[in-house]
CSV table of C-alpha atoms and ligand atoms in Angstrom, one decimal:
chain,number,residue,atom,x,y,z
A,1,MET,CA,5.2,6.8,-3.2
A,2,LYS,CA,5.7,4.5,-0.1
A,3,LEU,CA,3.3,1.6,0.2
A,4,VAL,CA,3.0,-1.6,2.1
A,5,PHE,CA,1.1,-4.5,0.5
A,6,LEU,CA,-0.5,-6.6,3.2
A,7,GLY,CA,-2.5,-9.8,3.0
A,8,PRO,CA,-2.2,-13.6,3.2
A,9,PRO,CA,0.2,-15.6,1.0
A,10,GLY,CA,-1.4,-16.2,-2.4
A,11,VAL,CA,-3.7,-13.2,-2.3
A,12,GLY,CA,-2.0,-11.6,-5.3
A,13,LYS,CA,0.2,-9.0,-3.6
A,14,GLY,CA,3.3,-9.9,-5.6
A,15,THR,CA,1.4,-9.9,-8.9
A,16,HIS,CA,-0.1,-6.5,-8.4
A,17,ALA,CA,3.0,-5.0,-6.8
A,18,LYS,CA,5.0,-6.0,-9.9
A,19,ILE,CA,2.6,-4.5,-12.3
A,20,LEU,CA,2.3,-1.2,-10.4
A,21,SER,CA,6.1,-1.1,-9.8
A,22,GLU,CA,6.6,-1.2,-13.6
A,23,SER,CA,3.8,1.3,-14.5
A,24,MET,CA,4.7,3.8,-11.6
A,25,LYS,CA,8.5,3.3,-11.8
A,26,VAL,CA,8.7,2.5,-8.0
A,27,PRO,CA,10.9,-0.3,-6.7
A,28,HIS,CA,9.1,-3.5,-5.8
A,29,LEU,CA,10.8,-4.9,-2.7
A,30,ALA,CA,9.5,-8.4,-2.0
A,31,THR,CA,10.9,-10.0,1.2
A,32,GLY,CA,10.3,-13.6,0.0
A,33,ASP,CA,12.2,-12.9,-3.3
A,34,ILE,CA,15.1,-11.3,-1.5
A,35,LEU,CA,15.3,-14.2,1.0
A,36,ARG,CA,15.1,-16.8,-1.9
A,37,GLN,CA,18.0,-14.9,-3.6
A,38,HIS,CA,20.0,-15.3,-0.4
A,39,ILE,CA,19.3,-19.0,-0.4
A,40,ARG,CA,20.4,-19.4,-4.0
A,41,GLU,CA,23.6,-17.5,-3.3
A,42,LYS,CA,24.1,-19.5,-0.1
A,43,THR,CA,24.8,-16.5,2.0
A,44,LYS,CA,24.8,-16.7,5.8
A,45,LEU,CA,21.3,-15.3,5.9
A,46,GLY,CA,20.2,-17.7,3.2
A,47,MET,CA,21.5,-20.7,5.2
A,48,GLN,CA,19.7,-19.4,8.3
A,49,ALA,CA,16.4,-18.9,6.4
A,50,LYS,CA,16.3,-22.0,4.1
A,51,ASP,CA,14.8,-24.5,6.5
A,52,ILE,CA,12.3,-22.0,8.1
A,53,ILE,CA,11.0,-21.0,4.6
A,54,GLU,CA,10.6,-24.5,3.3
A,55,LYS,CA,8.6,-25.4,6.4
A,56,GLY,CA,6.4,-22.3,6.1
A,57,GLY,CA,7.5,-20.5,9.2
A,58,LEU,CA,8.7,-17.0,9.6
A,59,VAL,CA,12.4,-15.9,9.6
A,60,PRO,CA,13.3,-14.1,12.9
A,61,ASP,CA,12.3,-10.4,13.0
A,62,GLU,CA,15.8,-9.1,13.7
A,63,LEU,CA,17.2,-10.8,10.5
A,64,VAL,CA,14.3,-9.6,8.3
A,65,ASN,CA,14.4,-6.1,9.7
A,66,ALA,CA,18.1,-5.7,9.1
A,67,MET,CA,17.8,-7.1,5.6
A,68,MET,CA,14.9,-4.8,4.7
A,69,PHE,CA,16.4,-1.6,6.1
A,70,GLU,CA,19.5,-2.3,4.1
A,71,THR,CA,17.5,-3.1,1.0
A,72,ILE,CA,15.5,0.1,1.3
A,73,ARG,CA,18.5,2.3,2.0
A,74,THR,CA,20.4,0.7,-0.9
A,75,SER,CA,17.4,1.2,-3.3
A,76,GLY,CA,17.1,4.8,-2.1
A,77,VAL,CA,14.4,5.8,0.4
A,78,GLU,CA,13.6,8.9,-1.7
A,79,LYS,CA,12.7,6.7,-4.7
A,80,GLY,CA,9.8,5.2,-2.7
A,81,PHE,CA,8.8,1.5,-2.6
A,82,ILE,CA,6.1,-1.0,-2.7
A,83,LEU,CA,6.8,-3.5,0.1
A,84,ASP,CA,5.5,-7.0,-0.6
A,85,GLY,CA,5.6,-9.3,2.4
A,86,TYR,CA,7.1,-6.8,4.9
A,87,PRO,CA,6.2,-6.1,7.7
A,88,ARG,CA,4.7,-9.5,8.6
A,89,THR,CA,4.7,-9.4,12.4
A,90,LEU,CA,3.9,-6.7,15.0
A,91,GLY,CA,7.5,-6.6,16.0
A,92,GLN,CA,8.5,-5.9,12.4
A,93,ALA,CA,5.8,-3.2,12.0
A,94,GLU,CA,7.1,-1.4,15.2
A,95,ALA,CA,10.7,-1.6,14.1
A,96,PHE,CA,9.7,-0.4,10.6
A,97,ASP,CA,7.9,2.6,12.1
A,98,LYS,CA,11.1,3.6,14.0
A,99,PHE,CA,13.1,3.1,10.8
A,100,LEU,CA,10.7,5.5,8.9
A,101,LEU,CA,10.9,8.1,11.7
A,102,LYS,CA,14.7,7.9,11.6
A,103,GLU,CA,14.6,8.3,7.8
A,104,LYS,CA,12.3,11.3,8.4
A,105,THR,CA,9.6,9.9,6.1
A,106,LYS,CA,6.2,8.2,6.3
A,107,LEU,CA,4.0,5.7,4.5
A,108,ASP,CA,1.4,6.8,2.0
A,109,GLY,CA,-0.8,3.8,2.9
A,110,VAL,CA,-1.1,0.1,3.6
A,111,ILE,CA,-3.1,-1.8,1.0
A,112,ASN,CA,-4.7,-4.8,2.5
A,113,PHE,CA,-5.7,-7.5,0.0
A,114,ILE,CA,-8.6,-9.8,0.9
A,115,ALA,CA,-9.6,-13.2,-0.5
A,116,SER,CA,-11.3,-16.3,0.8
A,117,GLU,CA,-9.2,-19.3,2.0
A,118,ASP,CA,-10.5,-21.5,-1.0
A,119,VAL,CA,-9.2,-18.9,-3.5
A,120,ILE,CA,-5.9,-18.6,-1.7
A,121,VAL,CA,-5.3,-22.4,-1.5
A,122,ASP,CA,-6.2,-22.7,-5.2
A,123,ARG,CA,-3.8,-19.9,-6.2
A,124,LEU,CA,-0.9,-21.3,-4.1
A,125,SER,CA,-1.3,-24.9,-5.1
A,126,GLY,CA,-1.5,-24.0,-8.8
A,127,ARG,CA,1.4,-21.6,-8.7
A,128,ARG,CA,4.5,-22.5,-10.8
A,129,VAL,CA,7.7,-20.5,-10.7
A,130,CYS,CA,10.9,-20.2,-12.7
A,131,VAL,CA,13.9,-21.0,-10.5
A,132,ASP,CA,16.1,-19.2,-13.0
A,133,CYS,CA,14.5,-15.8,-13.5
A,134,GLY,CA,11.7,-15.7,-10.9
A,135,GLY,CA,8.9,-15.7,-13.5
A,136,ASN,CA,5.5,-16.4,-11.8
A,137,TYR,CA,2.6,-18.4,-13.3
A,138,HIS,CA,-0.6,-20.3,-12.4
A,139,ILE,CA,-1.5,-23.5,-14.1
A,140,ARG,CA,-5.0,-22.1,-15.0
A,141,ASN,CA,-5.1,-18.3,-14.3
A,142,ILE,CA,-1.7,-17.3,-15.7
A,143,PRO,CA,-0.6,-20.3,-17.8
A,144,PRO,CA,2.8,-20.1,-19.6
A,145,LYS,CA,2.6,-20.2,-23.4
A,146,LYS,CA,4.2,-23.7,-23.4
A,147,GLU,CA,3.3,-26.0,-20.5
A,148,GLY,CA,6.0,-26.2,-17.8
A,149,ILE,CA,8.3,-23.7,-19.6
A,150,CYS,CA,9.0,-20.1,-18.6
A,151,ASP,CA,7.8,-17.6,-21.2
A,152,LEU,CA,10.6,-15.2,-20.2
A,153,CYS,CA,13.7,-17.3,-20.3
A,154,GLY,CA,12.7,-20.8,-21.6
A,155,LYS,CA,13.8,-22.6,-18.4
A,156,PRO,CA,11.6,-25.3,-16.7
A,157,LEU,CA,9.0,-24.2,-14.2
A,158,THR,CA,8.7,-25.8,-10.8
A,159,GLN,CA,6.5,-25.7,-7.7
A,160,ARG,CA,7.9,-24.0,-4.6
A,161,LYS,CA,8.5,-26.4,-1.7
A,162,ASP,CA,6.3,-24.1,0.5
A,163,ASP,CA,3.4,-24.4,-2.0
A,164,GLN,CA,2.8,-28.1,-1.1
A,165,PRO,CA,-0.6,-28.6,0.6
A,166,GLU,CA,0.6,-29.2,4.2
A,167,THR,CA,3.0,-26.2,4.1
A,168,ILE,CA,0.3,-24.0,2.7
A,169,LYS,CA,-1.9,-24.8,5.7
A,170,HIS,CA,0.9,-24.0,8.1
A,171,ARG,CA,1.6,-20.7,6.3
A,172,LEU,CA,-2.1,-19.7,6.5
A,173,VAL,CA,-2.1,-20.5,10.3
A,174,THR,CA,1.1,-18.4,10.7
A,175,TYR,CA,-0.6,-15.5,8.7
A,176,GLU,CA,-3.7,-15.6,11.0
A,177,LYS,CA,-1.5,-15.6,14.2
A,178,GLU,CA,1.4,-13.3,13.3
A,179,THR,CA,0.4,-11.1,10.4
A,180,LYS,CA,-3.4,-10.5,10.6
A,181,PRO,CA,-2.9,-8.3,13.8
A,182,LEU,CA,-1.3,-5.8,11.5
A,183,VAL,CA,-4.7,-5.0,10.0
A,184,VAL,CA,-5.8,-3.6,13.3
A,185,TYR,CA,-2.4,-2.0,13.9
A,186,TYR,CA,-2.4,0.0,10.7
A,187,SER,CA,-6.1,0.7,10.7
A,188,LYS,CA,-5.8,2.3,14.2
A,189,LYS,CA,-3.2,4.6,12.6
A,190,GLY,CA,-5.7,5.4,9.8
A,191,TRP,CA,-3.3,4.1,7.1
A,192,LEU,CA,-5.2,0.9,6.0
A,193,TYR,CA,-7.1,0.6,2.7
A,194,ASN,CA,-8.9,-2.7,1.8
A,195,ILE,CA,-8.9,-4.2,-1.7
A,196,ALA,CA,-11.0,-7.2,-2.7
A,197,GLY,CA,-8.4,-9.5,-4.3
A,198,GLU,CA,-10.5,-12.4,-5.6
A,199,GLU,CA,-11.2,-11.3,-9.1
A,200,GLY,CA,-8.8,-11.5,-12.1
A,201,VAL,CA,-5.7,-9.4,-12.4
A,202,THR,CA,-7.4,-6.7,-14.7
A,203,GLU,CA,-10.4,-6.2,-12.3
A,204,VAL,CA,-8.2,-6.0,-9.2
A,205,GLN,CA,-5.8,-3.5,-11.0
A,206,LYS,CA,-8.9,-1.4,-11.8
A,207,SER,CA,-9.9,-1.4,-8.1
A,208,ILE,CA,-6.4,-0.4,-7.0
A,209,LYS,CA,-6.3,2.5,-9.5
A,210,GLU,CA,-9.7,3.7,-8.3
A,211,LEU,CA,-8.4,3.6,-4.7
A,212,PHE,CA,-5.2,5.4,-5.7
A,213,ASP,CA,-7.4,8.1,-7.3
A,214,LYS,CA,-9.5,8.4,-4.2
A,215,ILE,CA,-6.5,8.7,-1.8
A,216,LYS,CA,-4.6,10.9,-4.3
A,217,ILE,CA,-1.8,8.5,-5.2
A,218,ARG,CA,-0.8,9.1,-8.8
A,219,VAL,CA,-0.4,6.1,-11.2
B,301,AMP,P1,6.6,-15.1,0.3
B,301,AMP,O1,7.3,-15.2,-1.0
B,301,AMP,O2,6.2,-13.6,0.6
B,301,AMP,O3,5.4,-16.0,0.3
B,301,AMP,O4,7.6,-15.5,1.4
B,301,AMP,C1,8.1,-16.8,1.5
B,301,AMP,C2,8.6,-17.1,2.9
B,301,AMP,O5,9.7,-16.2,3.2
B,301,AMP,C3,7.6,-17.0,4.0
B,301,AMP,O6,6.8,-18.1,4.1
B,301,AMP,C4,8.6,-16.8,5.2
B,301,AMP,O7,9.1,-18.0,5.5
B,301,AMP,C5,9.7,-15.9,4.6
B,301,AMP,N1,9.3,-14.5,4.8
B,301,AMP,C6,9.0,-13.6,3.8
B,301,AMP,N2,8.8,-12.4,4.3
B,301,AMP,C7,9.0,-12.5,5.7
B,301,AMP,C8,8.9,-11.6,6.8
B,301,AMP,N3,8.6,-10.3,6.6
B,301,AMP,N4,9.2,-12.1,8.0
B,301,AMP,C9,9.6,-13.4,8.2
B,301,AMP,N5,9.7,-14.3,7.2
B,301,AMP,C10,9.4,-13.9,5.9
């Protein structure tokens, strides 16, 4: 199974990709997580990306493309993938098409998650993450058992720098300008499927499974 999860930041792509990746045993490859790992490890790419990410901009296409092609090849193209946060520009989508062609494979679909700006801003500003293990929470929707503490590893939770109100606005403008054109790009190819992403995790999972049944993707 080879899927791209598309949609604005905060729409729930990561949450749903993680659940499906576990139930379907398909690698979940999240560009933002991989870039943050590079920042933690202070690699050359991490140093190049740090400032851009903290300000809510996009890391240059050639860096992200090279990083993702290597990640997919290392993970094993034949294992399939759920891509979360890639591609994010038309340049990336075109380069990714060429990569797929070279690997003699194709996508099963592009799942486009939709939610209103109010819901997105609320989700991003209420998000708390564990810097240690990457655990993901929301102060109301997905609260940890003990306030401010990661359920998985017991370390303190923090707010991502790019989840501050001004940076959220900038990320949403960037999404509209750079990423939203991919909706038309993939829909012209006939690969795009929309999912309403505003409801709770259980309801949205149900919609995704109904969609997978319809388009014959096995869960
Ligand atoms: P995310 O965790 O998906 O919200 O990504 C966090 C940040 O990483 C984004 O705001 C960008 O700065 C950067 N990033 C993630 N994916 C990409 C991409 N495909 N192209 C460029 N920058 C990206």
